[in-house]
Amino acid sequence: MTETGLTMEPGTTTFVRRMRDGMTIALAAPAMLTGCVNVSAPDKPIVINLNINVTQEVVYRLDGQAKSLIQQNPGIF
């Protein structure tokens, strides 16, 4: 086992070091080749149209006594 890097037997420190260096280069290369990302605000304002139509239907039922009481006293409410 020599430290000259000529022997590449698995388990030697030179082999492990070379593998680590190779993996570091393989992971760093794509990061160095990426382009620049430019983010800027648009010239015109963003408009969001919310056309919402809300319809509510109320259904009520009265028992006979309550209905007759309301008919006898229309100004109660």
Short mmCIF file of N, CA, C and O in Angstrom, two decimals:
data_model
loop_
_atom_site.label_atom_id
_atom_site.label_comp_id
_atom_site.label_asym_id
_atom_site.label_seq_id
_atom_site.Cartn_x
_atom_site.Cartn_y
_atom_site.Cartn_z
N MET A 1 0.85 -1.17 0.00
CA MET A 1 0.00 0.00 0.00
C MET A 1 0.90 1.23 0.00
O MET A 1 1.63 1.48 0.94
N THR A 2 0.79 2.02 -1.05
CA THR A 2 1.60 3.24 -1.15
C THR A 2 0.68 4.43 -1.18
O THR A 2 -0.49 4.35 -1.54
N GLU A 3 1.18 5.56 -0.82
CA GLU A 3 0.41 6.80 -0.82
C GLU A 3 0.61 7.60 -2.09
O GLU A 3 0.28 8.77 -2.14
N THR A 4 1.16 7.01 -3.11
CA THR A 4 1.39 7.72 -4.37
C THR A 4 0.14 7.82 -5.22
O THR A 4 0.09 8.58 -6.17
N GLY A 5 -0.88 7.04 -4.88
CA GLY A 5 -2.11 7.06 -5.66
C GLY A 5 -2.09 6.07 -6.78
O GLY A 5 -3.03 6.01 -7.57
N LEU A 6 -1.03 5.27 -6.92
CA LEU A 6 -0.96 4.30 -8.00
C LEU A 6 -1.75 3.05 -7.68
O LEU A 6 -2.18 2.36 -8.58
N THR A 7 -1.93 2.72 -6.42
CA THR A 7 -2.71 1.54 -6.05
C THR A 7 -4.11 1.98 -5.70
O THR A 7 -4.29 2.93 -4.93
N MET A 8 -5.08 1.35 -6.28
CA MET A 8 -6.48 1.71 -6.04
C MET A 8 -7.25 0.50 -5.54
O MET A 8 -8.26 0.10 -6.10
N GLU A 9 -6.77 -0.10 -4.50
CA GLU A 9 -7.45 -1.27 -3.93
C GLU A 9 -8.52 -0.80 -2.97
O GLU A 9 -8.30 0.11 -2.17
N PRO A 10 -9.70 -1.40 -3.03
CA PRO A 10 -10.76 -1.04 -2.09
C PRO A 10 -10.29 -1.28 -0.66
O PRO A 10 -9.66 -2.26 -0.36
N GLY A 11 -10.62 -0.34 0.22
CA GLY A 11 -10.25 -0.46 1.61
C GLY A 11 -9.05 0.39 1.97
O GLY A 11 -8.78 0.63 3.13
N THR A 12 -8.30 0.85 0.99
CA THR A 12 -7.14 1.69 1.29
C THR A 12 -7.60 3.13 1.43
O THR A 12 -8.63 3.54 0.88
N THR A 13 -6.85 3.92 2.16
CA THR A 13 -7.23 5.31 2.37
C THR A 13 -7.16 6.11 1.08
O THR A 13 -7.94 7.03 0.88
N THR A 14 -6.25 5.76 0.18
CA THR A 14 -6.14 6.45 -1.10
C THR A 14 -7.39 6.21 -1.93
O THR A 14 -7.93 7.14 -2.55
N PHE A 15 -7.88 5.00 -1.92
CA PHE A 15 -9.09 4.66 -2.68
C PHE A 15 -10.28 5.45 -2.15
O PHE A 15 -11.05 6.03 -2.91
N VAL A 16 -10.41 5.48 -0.84
CA VAL A 16 -11.53 6.20 -0.23
C VAL A 16 -11.43 7.69 -0.52
O VAL A 16 -12.43 8.35 -0.84
N ARG A 17 -10.24 8.23 -0.44
CA ARG A 17 -10.03 9.65 -0.70
C ARG A 17 -10.36 9.99 -2.15
O ARG A 17 -11.00 11.00 -2.43
N ARG A 18 -9.94 9.15 -3.08
CA ARG A 18 -10.23 9.39 -4.50
C ARG A 18 -11.73 9.31 -4.79
O ARG A 18 -12.27 10.08 -5.56
N MET A 19 -12.38 8.34 -4.14
CA MET A 19 -13.83 8.21 -4.34
C MET A 19 -14.55 9.45 -3.79
O MET A 19 -15.47 9.97 -4.42
N ARG A 20 -14.13 9.92 -2.63
CA ARG A 20 -14.75 11.10 -2.03
C ARG A 20 -14.53 12.32 -2.91
O ARG A 20 -15.45 13.11 -3.15
N ASP A 21 -13.33 12.49 -3.43
CA ASP A 21 -13.03 13.63 -4.30
C ASP A 21 -13.82 13.55 -5.60
O ASP A 21 -14.33 14.57 -6.09
N GLY A 22 -13.94 12.36 -6.15
CA GLY A 22 -14.71 12.18 -7.38
C GLY A 22 -16.18 12.49 -7.17
O GLY A 22 -16.83 13.11 -8.02
N MET A 23 -16.73 12.08 -6.04
CA MET A 23 -18.14 12.35 -5.76
C MET A 23 -18.36 13.85 -5.53
O MET A 23 -19.38 14.40 -5.93
N THR A 24 -17.41 14.50 -4.89
CA THR A 24 -17.52 15.94 -4.66
C THR A 24 -17.54 16.70 -5.98
O THR A 24 -18.35 17.60 -6.19
N ILE A 25 -16.67 16.31 -6.90
CA ILE A 25 -16.63 16.97 -8.22
C ILE A 25 -17.92 16.67 -8.99
O ILE A 25 -18.48 17.56 -9.63
N ALA A 26 -18.40 15.45 -8.90
CA ALA A 26 -19.62 15.08 -9.63
C ALA A 26 -20.83 15.85 -9.11
O ALA A 26 -21.73 16.20 -9.87
N LEU A 27 -20.87 16.14 -7.81
CA LEU A 27 -21.99 16.89 -7.25
C LEU A 27 -21.83 18.39 -7.45
O LEU A 27 -22.82 19.12 -7.55
N ALA A 28 -20.61 18.89 -7.50
CA ALA A 28 -20.38 20.32 -7.63
C ALA A 28 -20.46 20.79 -9.08
O ALA A 28 -20.77 21.95 -9.34
N ALA A 29 -20.19 19.93 -10.04
CA ALA A 29 -20.16 20.32 -11.45
C ALA A 29 -21.50 20.87 -11.93
O ALA A 29 -21.53 21.93 -12.58
N PRO A 30 -22.63 20.22 -11.67
CA PRO A 30 -23.89 20.80 -12.15
C PRO A 30 -24.19 22.16 -11.52
O PRO A 30 -24.77 23.02 -12.16
N ALA A 31 -23.78 22.36 -10.27
CA ALA A 31 -24.02 23.65 -9.63
C ALA A 31 -23.23 24.77 -10.30
O ALA A 31 -23.69 25.90 -10.37
N MET A 32 -22.06 24.46 -10.79
CA MET A 32 -21.24 25.47 -11.45
C MET A 32 -21.75 25.76 -12.86
O MET A 32 -21.46 26.82 -13.42
N LEU A 33 -22.50 24.87 -13.46
CA LEU A 33 -22.95 25.04 -14.83
C LEU A 33 -24.34 25.64 -14.95
O LEU A 33 -24.83 25.87 -16.04
N THR A 34 -25.01 25.88 -13.82
CA THR A 34 -26.36 26.42 -13.88
C THR A 34 -26.32 27.89 -14.25
O THR A 34 -25.36 28.60 -13.98
N GLY A 35 -27.41 28.36 -14.84
CA GLY A 35 -27.50 29.76 -15.26
C GLY A 35 -27.99 30.65 -14.14
O GLY A 35 -28.33 30.20 -13.05
N CYS A 36 -28.06 31.91 -14.42
CA CYS A 36 -28.51 32.90 -13.44
C CYS A 36 -30.03 33.04 -13.56
O CYS A 36 -30.58 33.12 -14.65
N VAL A 37 -30.71 33.09 -12.44
CA VAL A 37 -32.16 33.26 -12.41
C VAL A 37 -32.46 34.70 -12.07
O VAL A 37 -31.98 35.23 -11.07
N ASN A 38 -33.26 35.35 -12.91
CA ASN A 38 -33.58 36.76 -12.72
C ASN A 38 -35.08 36.88 -12.47
O ASN A 38 -35.88 36.48 -13.32
N VAL A 39 -35.47 37.45 -11.35
CA VAL A 39 -36.88 37.63 -11.00
C VAL A 39 -37.15 39.12 -10.90
O VAL A 39 -36.46 39.84 -10.17
N SER A 40 -38.15 39.59 -11.64
CA SER A 40 -38.49 41.02 -11.59
C SER A 40 -40.01 41.17 -11.57
O SER A 40 -40.75 40.31 -12.03
N ALA A 41 -40.45 42.30 -11.04
CA ALA A 41 -41.89 42.59 -10.96
C ALA A 41 -42.41 43.01 -12.33
O ALA A 41 -41.69 43.62 -13.11
N PRO A 42 -43.67 42.69 -12.64
CA PRO A 42 -44.23 43.10 -13.93
C PRO A 42 -44.47 44.61 -13.98
O PRO A 42 -44.60 45.28 -12.95
N ASP A 43 -44.55 45.16 -15.19
CA ASP A 43 -44.79 46.59 -15.36
C ASP A 43 -46.22 46.97 -15.00
O ASP A 43 -46.46 48.03 -14.43
N LYS A 44 -47.17 46.11 -15.35
CA LYS A 44 -48.58 46.39 -15.08
C LYS A 44 -49.00 45.68 -13.79
O LYS A 44 -48.47 44.63 -13.45
N PRO A 45 -49.97 46.24 -13.08
CA PRO A 45 -50.44 45.57 -11.86
C PRO A 45 -51.19 44.27 -12.20
O PRO A 45 -51.77 44.13 -13.27
N ILE A 46 -51.17 43.37 -11.28
CA ILE A 46 -51.87 42.10 -11.45
C ILE A 46 -53.33 42.31 -11.08
O ILE A 46 -53.63 42.82 -10.00
N VAL A 47 -54.24 41.94 -11.97
CA VAL A 47 -55.68 42.11 -11.75
C VAL A 47 -56.30 40.73 -11.61
O VAL A 47 -56.12 39.87 -12.46
N ILE A 48 -57.06 40.56 -10.54
CA ILE A 48 -57.76 39.31 -10.31
C ILE A 48 -59.25 39.63 -10.26
O ILE A 48 -59.70 40.37 -9.38
N ASN A 49 -60.00 39.10 -11.20
CA ASN A 49 -61.45 39.32 -11.24
C ASN A 49 -62.14 38.17 -10.53
O ASN A 49 -62.01 37.02 -10.92
N LEU A 50 -62.87 38.51 -9.49
CA LEU A 50 -63.65 37.51 -8.76
C LEU A 50 -65.12 37.80 -8.97
O LEU A 50 -65.70 38.65 -8.30
N ASN A 51 -65.71 37.14 -9.93
CA ASN A 51 -67.14 37.29 -10.18
C ASN A 51 -67.86 36.19 -9.40
O ASN A 51 -67.94 35.06 -9.84
N ILE A 52 -68.36 36.57 -8.24
CA ILE A 52 -69.00 35.60 -7.35
C ILE A 52 -70.46 36.01 -7.20
O ILE A 52 -70.77 37.15 -6.89
N ASN A 53 -71.33 35.05 -7.40
CA ASN A 53 -72.76 35.28 -7.22
C ASN A 53 -73.22 34.38 -6.07
O ASN A 53 -73.17 33.16 -6.17
N VAL A 54 -73.66 35.01 -4.99
CA VAL A 54 -74.11 34.26 -3.82
C VAL A 54 -75.62 34.39 -3.74
O VAL A 54 -76.16 35.48 -3.67
N THR A 55 -76.29 33.27 -3.78
CA THR A 55 -77.74 33.24 -3.66
C THR A 55 -78.10 32.40 -2.45
O THR A 55 -77.59 31.30 -2.27
N GLN A 56 -78.95 32.96 -1.62
CA GLN A 56 -79.36 32.25 -0.42
C GLN A 56 -80.88 32.10 -0.43
O GLN A 56 -81.60 33.04 -0.72
N GLU A 57 -81.31 30.93 -0.10
CA GLU A 57 -82.74 30.66 -0.04
C GLU A 57 -83.07 30.21 1.38
O GLU A 57 -82.45 29.29 1.90
N VAL A 58 -84.02 30.90 1.99
CA VAL A 58 -84.41 30.59 3.36
C VAL A 58 -85.80 29.96 3.33
O VAL A 58 -86.74 30.53 2.80
N VAL A 59 -85.88 28.80 3.89
CA VAL A 59 -87.15 28.09 3.96
C VAL A 59 -87.51 27.95 5.44
O VAL A 59 -86.70 27.49 6.24
N TYR A 60 -88.73 28.39 5.79
CA TYR A 60 -89.15 28.26 7.19
C TYR A 60 -90.55 27.68 7.25
O TYR A 60 -91.35 27.83 6.34
N ARG A 61 -90.82 27.02 8.34
CA ARG A 61 -92.13 26.43 8.56
C ARG A 61 -92.63 26.84 9.95
O ARG A 61 -91.86 26.88 10.90
N LEU A 62 -93.88 27.15 10.02
CA LEU A 62 -94.48 27.52 11.30
C LEU A 62 -95.56 26.51 11.65
O LEU A 62 -96.26 26.01 10.79
N ASP A 63 -95.67 26.25 12.94
CA ASP A 63 -96.79 25.37 13.33
C ASP A 63 -98.08 26.19 13.31
O ASP A 63 -98.08 27.40 13.15
N GLY A 64 -99.17 25.54 13.44
CA GLY A 64 -100.49 26.16 13.28
C GLY A 64 -100.73 27.30 14.25
O GLY A 64 -101.27 28.35 13.86
N GLN A 65 -100.39 27.14 15.52
CA GLN A 65 -100.66 28.19 16.51
C GLN A 65 -99.82 29.44 16.23
O GLN A 65 -100.33 30.57 16.32
N ALA A 66 -98.57 29.27 15.88
CA ALA A 66 -97.72 30.43 15.61
C ALA A 66 -98.20 31.15 14.36
O ALA A 66 -98.21 32.39 14.31
N LYS A 67 -98.64 30.40 13.37
CA LYS A 67 -99.11 31.02 12.14
C LYS A 67 -100.39 31.83 12.38
O LYS A 67 -100.51 32.97 11.91
N SER A 68 -101.29 31.30 13.15
CA SER A 68 -102.53 32.04 13.44
C SER A 68 -102.26 33.25 14.33
O SER A 68 -102.89 34.30 14.17
N LEU A 69 -101.29 33.15 15.24
CA LEU A 69 -100.95 34.28 16.10
C LEU A 69 -100.37 35.42 15.28
O LEU A 69 -100.70 36.59 15.49
N ILE A 70 -99.54 35.12 14.31
CA ILE A 70 -98.95 36.15 13.45
C ILE A 70 -100.02 36.78 12.57
O ILE A 70 -100.04 38.00 12.34
N GLN A 71 -100.97 35.98 12.09
CA GLN A 71 -102.03 36.54 11.25
C GLN A 71 -102.96 37.44 12.07
O GLN A 71 -103.46 38.44 11.56
N GLN A 72 -103.17 37.12 13.33
CA GLN A 72 -104.03 37.97 14.18
C GLN A 72 -103.33 39.26 14.57
O GLN A 72 -103.98 40.28 14.76
N ASN A 73 -102.00 39.24 14.73
CA ASN A 73 -101.23 40.44 15.13
C ASN A 73 -100.15 40.71 14.07
O ASN A 73 -98.98 40.39 14.27
N PRO A 74 -100.52 41.32 12.95
CA PRO A 74 -99.53 41.52 11.88
C PRO A 74 -98.40 42.49 12.24
O PRO A 74 -97.32 42.43 11.68
N GLY A 75 -98.60 43.36 13.22
CA GLY A 75 -97.55 44.32 13.59
C GLY A 75 -96.64 43.81 14.70
O GLY A 75 -95.89 44.59 15.27
N ILE A 76 -96.72 42.53 14.99
CA ILE A 76 -95.92 41.97 16.09
C ILE A 76 -94.41 42.01 15.78
O ILE A 76 -93.61 42.14 16.70
N PHE A 77 -94.06 41.91 14.53
CA PHE A 77 -92.64 41.95 14.18
C PHE A 77 -92.34 43.28 13.56
O PHE A 77 -91.48 43.65 13.03
#
